[in-house]
Amino acid sequence: MSKKFDLIAIGRAAVDLNAVEYNRPLEETKTFAKFVGGSPANIAIGSAKLGQKVGFIGKVSDDQLGHYVTQYMSEVGIDTSQMAKDEDGHKIGLTFTEIISPEESDILMYRNEAADLYLSTDDVSKDYLAQARMLVISGTGLAQSPSREAILKALLLAKELGVEVIFELDYRPYTWQNAEETSLYYQLVAQKADVIIGTRDEFDVLENQQGNTDEQTIATLFQYDANLIVIKSGVQGSNAYTKAGDKYHFGIFKTKVLKSFGAGDSFAAGFLYAYSHQLDIETALKYGSAAASIVISQLSSSEAMPNLAQLTEFIQKAETQEVH
Ligand SMILES: Nc1ncnc2c1ncn2[C@@H]1O[C@H](COP(=O)(O)OP(=O)(O)OP(=O)(O)O)[C@@H](O)[C@H]1O
Ligand SMILES: O=C(O)C[C@@H](O)[C@H](O)C(=O)CO
């Protein structure tokens, strides 16, 4: 039976304020461009623009910025019926981005008491989740209660309903109290997830240990529910490992990089599109890499997400150029 949603993402929907005068420190930036942000929202937007049927569970501020975020996500085709409004005055998260050079970007996140961290178990509907093929969980939502419990409820409901759980590690240091706490909650989710996506550094955070190899990491995680683990490595590309013992690698599509952030969210959207359409894993890595390459060449993360025609045309052109 086909489901209403290919995926439901849960977690933060926020606002990016990206430096317009870039290639300089934030202190010297006078103008910022407003975009929807928040890793789960970016992944949802990227997935919707690729033609996926997308739902979202989140909480935004009850003000113009919360309305802007919800309206934009709805306009790109995301079901926002489960986007709650914070009624206690909590403000939406803000991310200021500093683009010092194409190689060096930094993000300054204002997340104290952010509305998305006040997502509660009351905002998570079993009937809504039952309509999805996949649930995409981003790690940052585990950083603080009641968002933490809301996400754990969604995780357990997804397992009960047979909804595939995608865990995008999305580690952001803000709001977490200490490394041990982070590792504890990341491990709880990773042990029940079907697919885990993260960078090597993020897997180190999950393990609360530096220096483990990918082989050590997957040997531990494949003891649990995961059947696919993707480890991203920036300009070295990405590796995917299956529980069956297969390993896949894909490099990058070279591009004129404007900023490095946004690569992970766009990679996830491209990868999950191919994965959910049963394309082979190497093609999924390729789709993720292509989406990332497109997004890091532009100022925003969300608005730069490609549609399917743009993504496939980009890949075709890149592969044609490589041939000649
Ligand atoms: N400079 C680059 N040029 C082309 N592709 C890139 C570049 N950097 C990253 N990518 C692509 O994006 C993917 C994800 O990037 P990365 O490994 O930096 O993840 P991330 O840290 O989650 O990203 P983000 O910076 O958005 O948090 C890489 O696996 C690669 O395919
Ligand atoms: O995830 C965030 O809250 C920040 C993002 O919106 C921002 O676009 C970014 O850093 C993506 O990697």
PDB file of C-alpha atoms and ligand atoms in Angstrom, residues 12 16 37-39 42 95 107 109 170 172 261-262 265 301, ligand 2:
ATOM      1  CA  ARG A  12      14.209  22.117  14.007  1.00  0.00           C
ATOM      2  CA  ASP A  16      19.465  31.197   8.376  1.00  0.00           C
ATOM      3  CA  GLY A  37      17.168  26.812   7.863  1.00  0.00           C
ATOM      4  CA  GLY A  38      17.527  24.029  10.362  1.00  0.00           C
ATOM      5  CA  SER A  39      18.989  20.738   9.196  1.00  0.00           C
ATOM      6  CA  ASN A  42      16.652  21.781   4.926  1.00  0.00           C
ATOM      7  CA  THR A  95      21.859  30.839  12.457  1.00  0.00           C
ATOM      8  CA  ILE A 107      28.044  29.399  11.755  1.00  0.00           C
ATOM      9  CA  MET A 109      23.753  29.788  16.204  1.00  0.00           C
ATOM     10  CA  ASP A 170      23.579  16.533  12.632  1.00  0.00           C
ATOM     11  CA  ARG A 172      25.724  20.886  16.782  1.00  0.00           C
ATOM     12  CA  PHE A 261      27.849  24.618   4.954  1.00  0.00           C
ATOM     13  CA  GLY A 262      24.678  23.147   3.540  1.00  0.00           C
ATOM     14  CA  ASP A 265      21.690  18.585   4.385  1.00  0.00           C
ATOM     15  CA  SER A 301      21.203  25.983   1.993  1.00  0.00           C
TER      16      SER A 301
HETATM   17  O1  LIG B   2      21.160  23.280  10.827  1.00  0.00           O
HETATM   18  C1  LIG B   2      21.069  24.486  11.153  1.00  0.00           C
HETATM   19  O2  LIG B   2      20.343  24.932  12.048  1.00  0.00           O
HETATM   20  C2  LIG B   2      21.896  25.437  10.310  1.00  0.00           C
HETATM   21  C3  LIG B   2      21.518  25.268   8.835  1.00  0.00           C
HETATM   22  O3  LIG B   2      20.250  25.845   8.586  1.00  0.00           O
HETATM   23  C4  LIG B   2      22.559  25.914   7.955  1.00  0.00           C
HETATM   24  O4  LIG B   2      22.061  26.068   6.655  1.00  0.00           O
HETATM   25  C5  LIG B   2      23.739  24.998   7.953  1.00  0.00           C
HETATM   26  O5  LIG B   2      24.670  25.150   8.692  1.00  0.00           O
HETATM   27  C6  LIG B   2      23.613  23.810   7.054  1.00  0.00           C
HETATM   28  O6  LIG B   2      24.737  22.975   7.267  1.00  0.00           O
END
